[in-house]
Amino acid sequence: MSGLDDTYQRSSWSLDLDEDRWASAGGLADHPVVGELLGGSDAVGELFAAEHDVDSPAVAAAVPVMVLEADSSQHSAVYDALTGKNLVIEGPPGTGKSPTITNIIAAAMASGKRVLFVADKQTALQVVKDRLDKVGLGDFCLEIHSGKARKRDVLDAIEKRLQRRPQAETFGLETRRQELASMKAGLTRYATILNTPFGAERRTIQELLWADRRRRRVETEAARRIDALKLDGAERLADVDLDRLKSLLTRFERAAVPVLAAAASPHLHPWFGVSRSDLPATDTELAQRAVSDLHHHLSDLQARAANFLGCIGLEADTSLTNLSETCRLVGDISMPISYPQAWYIALQDGPTRDDVAH
């Protein structure tokens, strides 16, 4: 006991260091926790604790209550402590060490465990004690040693706790607990869906939604038209597929400029309705040659039609539409050509039968 002050030597709980009291456990020096504290450990593992899924049933079962707000890392520290892990919680002032310790003590108490909390400075003890007081757990704390503690104060504190009686459960508390559990489950499902990887690129729904909002900072008519588009199989598109589609749309946009310039509306363009866009170069050359031959034959047809119409003294339009009608009318002519030409000329003035006879 050398090196300990007289106050500590007079404390009854200092007898816990008596080797005889640890004989059944194999001796104090051989206790695994003491061995790790004094000599280190050969255990292989990560130096930094991992964050757990704090909404999982396993964590909820091990940590039945959290009396103070905690983020996922602090919640994970409480879970590790209650499942028997030895850990060190470190960080600069204001990072939540005291609230985490308070939650560990409260959760351990809810699990029926006793906690010994020691600190190098009285201030650290008082900070945690004040937090436990605020959440209604102060009466479960007992100061068993300090330089200013008096035996009478300890006895009074014990008597106060012995006289404490549990309060009856508030009416409807269990119903509210079930409602809270249902709400937490719904929020957990929502968060899980938002963070689930989706599509070929494995982006989360949250990332996709925020990417969409970033592109809508300025709402335009084009953005509203895009809302009406449906892209089948979008979830199977990777970035390389999207880049290919963008390139294809750019080429289509450039090709559409002369088409729209040549016709007031796309359906009025001569090539409107062509369904094959995958013609190889050889077929394209054949098509161009066929069009050239067609143009030559049409020009020859128009020249022959003009010559024919001139022979019969008829002036008419030689376009394809009018030529079809002219051919039909010529086929209906049943008068022989041998009649005198003057008679045909006279018909232009609408003569009567008697005039033609004379």
Short mmCIF file of C-alpha atoms in Angstrom, two decimals:
data_model
loop_
_atom_site.label_atom_id
_atom_site.label_comp_id
_atom_site.label_asym_id
_atom_site.label_seq_id
_atom_site.Cartn_x
_atom_site.Cartn_y
_atom_site.Cartn_z
CA MET A 1 0.00 0.00 0.00
CA SER A 2 3.03 2.26 -0.12
CA GLY A 3 2.58 5.47 -2.05
CA LEU A 4 -1.09 5.81 -1.13
CA ASP A 5 -2.17 8.64 1.12
CA ASP A 6 -3.57 8.02 4.57
CA THR A 7 -7.11 8.85 3.49
CA TYR A 8 -7.06 6.11 0.88
CA GLN A 9 -5.52 3.59 3.31
CA ARG A 10 -8.33 4.22 5.78
CA SER A 11 -11.03 3.64 3.12
CA SER A 12 -12.79 0.31 3.53
CA TRP A 13 -13.00 -0.30 -0.20
CA SER A 14 -9.19 -0.19 -0.43
CA LEU A 15 -9.39 -3.75 0.93
CA ASP A 16 -10.42 -4.78 -2.58
CA LEU A 17 -6.73 -4.78 -3.42
CA ASP A 18 -6.07 -7.53 -0.89
CA GLU A 19 -4.68 -10.52 -2.79
CA ASP A 20 -6.61 -12.94 -0.61
CA ARG A 21 -9.90 -11.53 -1.89
CA TRP A 22 -8.85 -12.39 -5.46
CA ALA A 23 -7.70 -15.94 -4.79
CA SER A 24 -10.87 -17.48 -6.24
CA ALA A 25 -10.38 -15.47 -9.47
CA GLY A 26 -6.80 -16.61 -9.90
CA GLY A 27 -5.24 -13.56 -8.33
CA LEU A 28 -5.57 -9.85 -9.04
CA ALA A 29 -2.37 -9.68 -11.08
CA ASP A 30 -3.63 -12.41 -13.40
CA HIS A 31 -7.02 -10.84 -14.06
CA PRO A 32 -7.37 -10.29 -17.84
CA VAL A 33 -8.43 -6.66 -17.53
CA VAL A 34 -5.58 -5.82 -15.16
CA GLY A 35 -3.16 -7.66 -17.42
CA GLU A 36 -4.23 -5.66 -20.47
CA LEU A 37 -4.08 -2.38 -18.57
CA LEU A 38 -0.57 -2.99 -17.27
CA GLY A 39 0.97 -5.17 -19.96
CA GLY A 40 -1.00 -4.57 -23.12
CA SER A 41 -2.71 -7.14 -25.30
CA ASP A 42 -1.68 -9.39 -28.17
CA ALA A 43 -5.19 -9.40 -29.63
CA VAL A 44 -5.32 -8.71 -33.37
CA GLY A 45 -7.92 -6.22 -34.51
CA GLU A 46 -8.62 -2.70 -35.62
CA LEU A 47 -7.24 0.09 -33.50
CA PHE A 48 -10.34 2.22 -34.03
CA ALA A 49 -13.83 0.99 -33.28
CA ALA A 50 -16.26 0.69 -36.17
CA GLU A 51 -19.63 2.42 -36.21
CA HIS A 52 -22.57 0.06 -35.84
CA ASP A 53 -26.03 0.19 -37.34
CA VAL A 54 -27.57 1.80 -34.27
CA ASP A 55 -31.11 1.12 -35.53
CA SER A 56 -30.58 -2.62 -35.83
CA PRO A 57 -32.42 -4.97 -33.44
CA ALA A 58 -29.11 -6.24 -32.00
CA VAL A 59 -28.01 -2.75 -30.92
CA ALA A 60 -31.50 -1.88 -29.66
CA ALA A 61 -31.52 -5.01 -27.49
CA ALA A 62 -28.11 -4.26 -25.99
CA VAL A 63 -28.79 -0.53 -25.49
CA PRO A 64 -32.37 -0.32 -24.19
CA VAL A 65 -32.28 3.38 -23.38
CA MET A 66 -30.39 6.55 -24.33
CA VAL A 67 -31.05 9.40 -21.91
CA LEU A 68 -29.12 12.01 -23.90
CA GLU A 69 -28.85 12.73 -27.60
CA ALA A 70 -26.04 10.88 -29.35
CA ASP A 71 -24.73 10.53 -32.88
CA SER A 72 -23.94 7.17 -34.44
CA SER A 73 -20.33 7.09 -33.20
CA GLN A 74 -21.36 7.87 -29.61
CA HIS A 75 -24.20 5.34 -29.80
CA SER A 76 -21.72 2.75 -31.08
CA ALA A 77 -19.42 3.47 -28.13
CA VAL A 78 -22.29 2.81 -25.70
CA TYR A 79 -23.05 -0.46 -27.51
CA ASP A 80 -19.41 -1.57 -27.36
CA ALA A 81 -19.22 -0.78 -23.64
CA LEU A 82 -22.39 -2.70 -22.82
CA THR A 83 -21.33 -5.73 -24.85
CA GLY A 84 -18.13 -6.09 -22.84
CA LYS A 85 -15.53 -4.42 -25.01
CA ASN A 86 -12.64 -2.56 -23.41
CA LEU A 87 -12.31 0.80 -25.08
CA VAL A 88 -10.89 4.27 -24.78
CA ILE A 89 -13.03 7.27 -25.68
CA GLU A 90 -10.86 10.23 -26.55
CA GLY A 91 -11.30 13.60 -28.13
CA PRO A 92 -10.84 17.33 -27.52
CA PRO A 93 -13.18 19.24 -25.20
CA GLY A 94 -16.73 19.62 -26.46
CA THR A 95 -16.82 16.47 -28.59
CA GLY A 96 -19.35 14.63 -26.42
CA LYS A 97 -17.28 12.48 -24.08
CA SER A 98 -19.28 13.35 -20.96
CA PRO A 99 -22.69 12.76 -22.60
CA THR A 100 -21.40 9.42 -23.89
CA ILE A 101 -20.27 8.39 -20.39
CA THR A 102 -23.65 9.48 -19.03
CA ASN A 103 -25.42 7.32 -21.60
CA ILE A 104 -23.19 4.35 -20.77
CA ILE A 105 -23.99 4.64 -17.07
CA ALA A 106 -27.74 5.05 -17.70
CA ALA A 107 -27.88 2.13 -20.15
CA ALA A 108 -25.94 -0.09 -17.74
CA MET A 109 -28.33 0.82 -14.95
CA ALA A 110 -31.31 -0.01 -17.18
CA SER A 111 -29.71 -3.41 -17.76
CA GLY A 112 -29.44 -4.05 -14.02
CA LYS A 113 -25.70 -3.44 -13.79
CA ARG A 114 -23.65 -1.49 -11.25
CA VAL A 115 -21.09 1.04 -12.48
CA LEU A 116 -17.98 2.36 -10.80
CA PHE A 117 -17.06 5.72 -12.31
CA VAL A 118 -13.67 7.19 -11.33
CA ALA A 119 -11.90 10.26 -12.62
CA ASP A 120 -8.64 12.06 -12.00
CA LYS A 121 -10.42 15.36 -11.35
CA GLN A 122 -13.48 16.13 -9.27
CA THR A 123 -14.76 18.41 -12.04
CA ALA A 124 -15.12 15.49 -14.46
CA LEU A 125 -17.08 13.55 -11.84
CA GLN A 126 -19.35 16.52 -11.18
CA VAL A 127 -20.12 17.10 -14.88
CA VAL A 128 -21.39 13.55 -15.30
CA LYS A 129 -23.24 13.67 -11.95
CA ASP A 130 -25.02 16.89 -13.00
CA ARG A 131 -26.14 15.28 -16.26
CA LEU A 132 -27.50 12.25 -14.41
CA ASP A 133 -29.34 14.60 -12.04
CA LYS A 134 -31.02 16.37 -14.98
CA VAL A 135 -32.38 13.10 -16.40
CA GLY A 136 -33.67 11.96 -12.98
CA LEU A 137 -30.97 9.42 -12.20
CA GLY A 138 -29.06 11.41 -9.58
CA ASP A 139 -30.52 9.48 -6.65
CA PHE A 140 -29.00 6.30 -8.05
CA CYS A 141 -25.49 7.75 -7.75
CA LEU A 142 -23.51 7.45 -4.54
CA GLU A 143 -20.28 9.32 -3.88
CA ILE A 144 -18.15 6.81 -2.02
CA HIS A 145 -14.81 8.57 -1.85
CA SER A 146 -13.33 12.04 -2.05
CA GLY A 147 -11.06 14.19 0.04
CA LYS A 148 -14.07 16.15 1.35
CA ALA A 149 -16.50 13.29 1.91
CA ARG A 150 -17.90 12.66 5.40
CA LYS A 151 -19.23 9.39 6.75
CA ARG A 152 -22.47 11.07 7.82
CA ASP A 153 -23.11 12.32 4.28
CA VAL A 154 -22.67 8.83 2.84
CA LEU A 155 -25.05 7.32 5.41
CA ASP A 156 -27.68 10.04 4.75
CA ALA A 157 -27.43 9.41 1.02
CA ILE A 158 -27.94 5.68 1.54
CA GLU A 159 -30.97 6.30 3.79
CA LYS A 160 -32.52 8.61 1.19
CA ARG A 161 -32.22 5.94 -1.48
CA LEU A 162 -33.67 3.25 0.78
CA GLN A 163 -36.76 5.38 1.32
CA ARG A 164 -37.27 5.92 -2.38
CA ARG A 165 -40.20 4.03 -3.85
CA PRO A 166 -40.76 3.35 -7.55
CA GLN A 167 -43.50 5.38 -9.18
CA ALA A 168 -46.40 3.69 -10.90
CA GLU A 169 -46.14 3.52 -14.70
CA THR A 170 -47.68 6.52 -16.37
CA PHE A 171 -50.98 5.78 -18.07
CA GLY A 172 -50.54 5.08 -21.79
CA LEU A 173 -46.74 4.93 -21.58
CA GLU A 174 -46.55 1.52 -23.25
CA THR A 175 -48.76 2.72 -26.11
CA ARG A 176 -46.51 5.72 -26.65
CA ARG A 177 -43.48 3.43 -26.61
CA GLN A 178 -45.03 1.31 -29.33
CA GLU A 179 -45.85 4.40 -31.38
CA LEU A 180 -42.27 5.61 -30.98
CA ALA A 181 -40.93 2.22 -32.08
CA SER A 182 -43.23 2.27 -35.12
CA MET A 183 -42.12 5.78 -36.09
CA LYS A 184 -38.45 4.83 -35.68
CA ALA A 185 -38.97 1.74 -37.83
CA GLY A 186 -40.62 3.84 -40.55
CA LEU A 187 -37.82 6.41 -40.51
CA THR A 188 -35.24 3.62 -40.57
CA ARG A 189 -36.88 2.05 -43.64
CA TYR A 190 -36.97 5.46 -45.33
CA ALA A 191 -33.29 6.10 -44.58
CA THR A 192 -32.41 2.59 -45.78
CA ILE A 193 -34.20 3.15 -49.09
CA LEU A 194 -32.51 6.52 -49.61
CA ASN A 195 -29.10 4.98 -49.01
CA THR A 196 -29.62 1.84 -51.07
CA PRO A 197 -27.35 1.63 -54.17
CA PHE A 198 -29.40 1.72 -57.36
CA GLY A 199 -28.76 1.05 -61.02
CA ALA A 200 -25.66 0.05 -62.93
CA GLU A 201 -23.56 2.82 -61.36
CA ARG A 202 -24.66 1.84 -57.81
CA ARG A 203 -25.50 5.39 -56.83
CA THR A 204 -27.87 5.81 -53.90
CA ILE A 205 -31.37 7.19 -54.30
CA GLN A 206 -30.29 10.19 -52.21
CA GLU A 207 -27.40 10.95 -54.58
CA LEU A 208 -29.68 10.70 -57.61
CA LEU A 209 -32.31 13.00 -56.08
CA TRP A 210 -29.75 15.64 -55.12
CA ALA A 211 -28.14 15.45 -58.55
CA ASP A 212 -31.56 16.10 -60.06
CA ARG A 213 -32.13 19.12 -57.77
CA ARG A 214 -28.73 20.59 -58.64
CA ARG A 215 -29.70 20.53 -62.31
CA ARG A 216 -32.99 22.28 -61.54
CA ARG A 217 -31.64 25.35 -59.85
CA VAL A 218 -33.03 27.30 -62.79
CA GLU A 219 -36.37 25.82 -63.88
CA THR A 220 -36.74 26.03 -67.64
CA GLU A 221 -39.24 24.86 -70.23
CA ALA A 222 -36.73 22.23 -71.35
CA ALA A 223 -36.55 20.83 -67.81
CA ARG A 224 -40.33 20.54 -67.69
CA ARG A 225 -40.38 18.73 -71.03
CA ILE A 226 -37.78 16.28 -69.74
CA ASP A 227 -40.15 15.36 -66.90
CA ALA A 228 -42.51 13.91 -69.49
CA LEU A 229 -39.83 11.65 -70.98
CA LYS A 230 -39.68 8.00 -70.02
CA LEU A 231 -36.38 6.23 -70.56
CA ASP A 232 -36.93 2.48 -70.47
CA GLY A 233 -34.16 0.56 -68.73
CA ALA A 234 -32.62 3.70 -67.20
CA GLU A 235 -31.44 1.69 -64.19
CA ARG A 236 -29.24 -0.42 -66.49
CA LEU A 237 -27.43 2.57 -67.98
CA ALA A 238 -23.85 3.13 -66.90
CA ASP A 239 -21.92 6.37 -67.31
CA VAL A 240 -20.42 5.13 -70.57
CA ASP A 241 -23.95 4.49 -71.90
CA LEU A 242 -25.06 7.98 -70.91
CA ASP A 243 -22.02 9.50 -72.62
CA ARG A 244 -22.87 7.55 -75.77
CA LEU A 245 -26.47 8.79 -75.69
CA LYS A 246 -25.31 12.37 -75.17
CA SER A 247 -23.00 12.07 -78.17
CA LEU A 248 -25.81 10.59 -80.25
CA LEU A 249 -28.19 13.40 -79.27
CA THR A 250 -25.57 16.00 -80.16
CA ARG A 251 -25.14 14.45 -83.62
CA PHE A 252 -28.92 14.26 -84.06
CA GLU A 253 -29.25 17.93 -83.12
CA ARG A 254 -26.63 18.95 -85.70
CA ALA A 255 -28.29 16.79 -88.38
CA ALA A 256 -31.71 18.30 -87.62
CA VAL A 257 -30.59 21.87 -88.47
CA PRO A 258 -30.53 21.44 -92.29
CA VAL A 259 -33.69 19.30 -92.19
CA LEU A 260 -35.66 22.00 -90.41
CA ALA A 261 -34.19 24.61 -92.73
CA ALA A 262 -35.33 22.67 -95.83
CA ALA A 263 -38.95 22.22 -94.74
CA ALA A 264 -41.38 24.17 -92.62
CA SER A 265 -42.17 20.99 -90.71
CA PRO A 266 -40.26 17.70 -90.49
CA HIS A 267 -43.17 15.71 -91.97
CA LEU A 268 -42.98 17.85 -95.12
CA HIS A 269 -39.35 16.92 -95.76
CA PRO A 270 -38.79 14.62 -98.79
CA TRP A 271 -37.08 12.03 -96.62
CA PHE A 272 -39.71 12.04 -93.88
CA GLY A 273 -40.72 8.49 -92.98
CA VAL A 274 -37.42 6.81 -93.81
CA SER A 275 -37.09 4.16 -91.12
CA ARG A 276 -33.59 2.84 -91.82
CA SER A 277 -30.86 4.84 -90.14
CA ASP A 278 -28.26 2.07 -90.12
CA LEU A 279 -27.43 1.85 -93.84
CA PRO A 280 -23.86 0.73 -94.45
CA ALA A 281 -21.67 2.79 -96.76
CA THR A 282 -22.18 0.42 -99.72
CA ASP A 283 -25.98 0.61 -99.47
CA THR A 284 -25.79 4.37 -99.12
CA GLU A 285 -23.84 4.59 -102.38
CA LEU A 286 -26.39 2.34 -104.11
CA ALA A 287 -29.22 4.51 -102.82
CA GLN A 288 -27.51 7.66 -104.07
CA ARG A 289 -26.99 6.04 -107.49
CA ALA A 290 -30.65 4.96 -107.62
CA VAL A 291 -31.80 8.48 -106.78
CA SER A 292 -29.59 9.89 -109.53
CA ASP A 293 -31.03 7.40 -112.05
CA LEU A 294 -34.55 8.22 -110.89
CA HIS A 295 -33.90 11.92 -111.35
CA HIS A 296 -32.61 11.27 -114.89
CA HIS A 297 -35.67 9.19 -115.82
CA LEU A 298 -38.05 11.73 -114.34
CA SER A 299 -36.39 14.52 -116.33
CA ASP A 300 -36.67 12.41 -119.50
CA LEU A 301 -40.32 11.69 -118.70
CA GLN A 302 -41.09 15.36 -118.23
CA ALA A 303 -39.37 16.21 -121.55
CA ARG A 304 -41.34 13.53 -123.43
CA ALA A 305 -44.55 14.66 -121.76
CA ALA A 306 -43.92 18.27 -122.80
CA ASN A 307 -43.23 17.12 -126.39
CA PHE A 308 -46.43 15.06 -126.47
CA LEU A 309 -48.56 17.82 -125.06
CA GLY A 310 -47.05 20.22 -127.61
CA CYS A 311 -47.94 17.83 -130.44
CA ILE A 312 -51.57 17.77 -129.49
CA GLY A 313 -51.61 21.50 -128.85
CA LEU A 314 -52.17 21.22 -125.10
CA GLU A 315 -50.38 23.33 -122.55
CA ALA A 316 -50.23 21.64 -119.15
CA ASP A 317 -48.09 21.28 -116.06
CA THR A 318 -45.64 18.37 -116.40
CA SER A 319 -45.29 17.68 -112.68
CA LEU A 320 -45.80 14.06 -111.62
CA THR A 321 -49.23 14.76 -110.14
CA ASN A 322 -50.56 16.52 -113.28
CA LEU A 323 -48.95 14.00 -115.61
CA SER A 324 -50.93 11.17 -114.01
CA GLU A 325 -54.16 13.08 -114.53
CA THR A 326 -53.19 14.00 -118.14
CA CYS A 327 -52.47 10.36 -118.98
CA ARG A 328 -55.89 9.38 -117.71
CA LEU A 329 -57.62 12.06 -119.78
CA VAL A 330 -55.67 11.15 -122.93
CA GLY A 331 -56.76 7.55 -122.51
CA ASP A 332 -60.39 8.69 -122.50
CA ILE A 333 -60.11 10.44 -125.92
CA SER A 334 -62.06 8.31 -128.47
CA MET A 335 -62.23 10.72 -131.42
CA PRO A 336 -60.05 9.72 -134.36
CA ILE A 337 -57.15 12.02 -135.15
CA SER A 338 -58.10 12.24 -138.86
CA TYR A 339 -60.76 14.94 -138.34
CA PRO A 340 -59.84 18.35 -139.69
CA GLN A 341 -57.86 20.39 -137.27
CA ALA A 342 -60.17 23.37 -137.82
CA TRP A 343 -62.96 21.41 -136.19
CA TYR A 344 -60.99 20.98 -132.98
CA ILE A 345 -60.06 24.65 -133.04
CA ALA A 346 -63.70 25.57 -133.54
CA LEU A 347 -64.63 23.52 -130.45
CA GLN A 348 -62.64 25.95 -128.34
CA ASP A 349 -65.26 28.62 -129.08
CA GLY A 350 -68.14 26.31 -128.14
CA PRO A 351 -69.96 26.17 -131.60
CA THR A 352 -73.29 24.53 -132.10
CA ARG A 353 -73.83 21.32 -134.11
CA ASP A 354 -75.17 23.40 -137.09
CA ASP A 355 -72.09 25.62 -137.12
CA VAL A 356 -69.82 22.60 -137.30
CA ALA A 357 -71.95 21.14 -140.17
CA HIS A 358 -71.45 24.26 -142.26
#
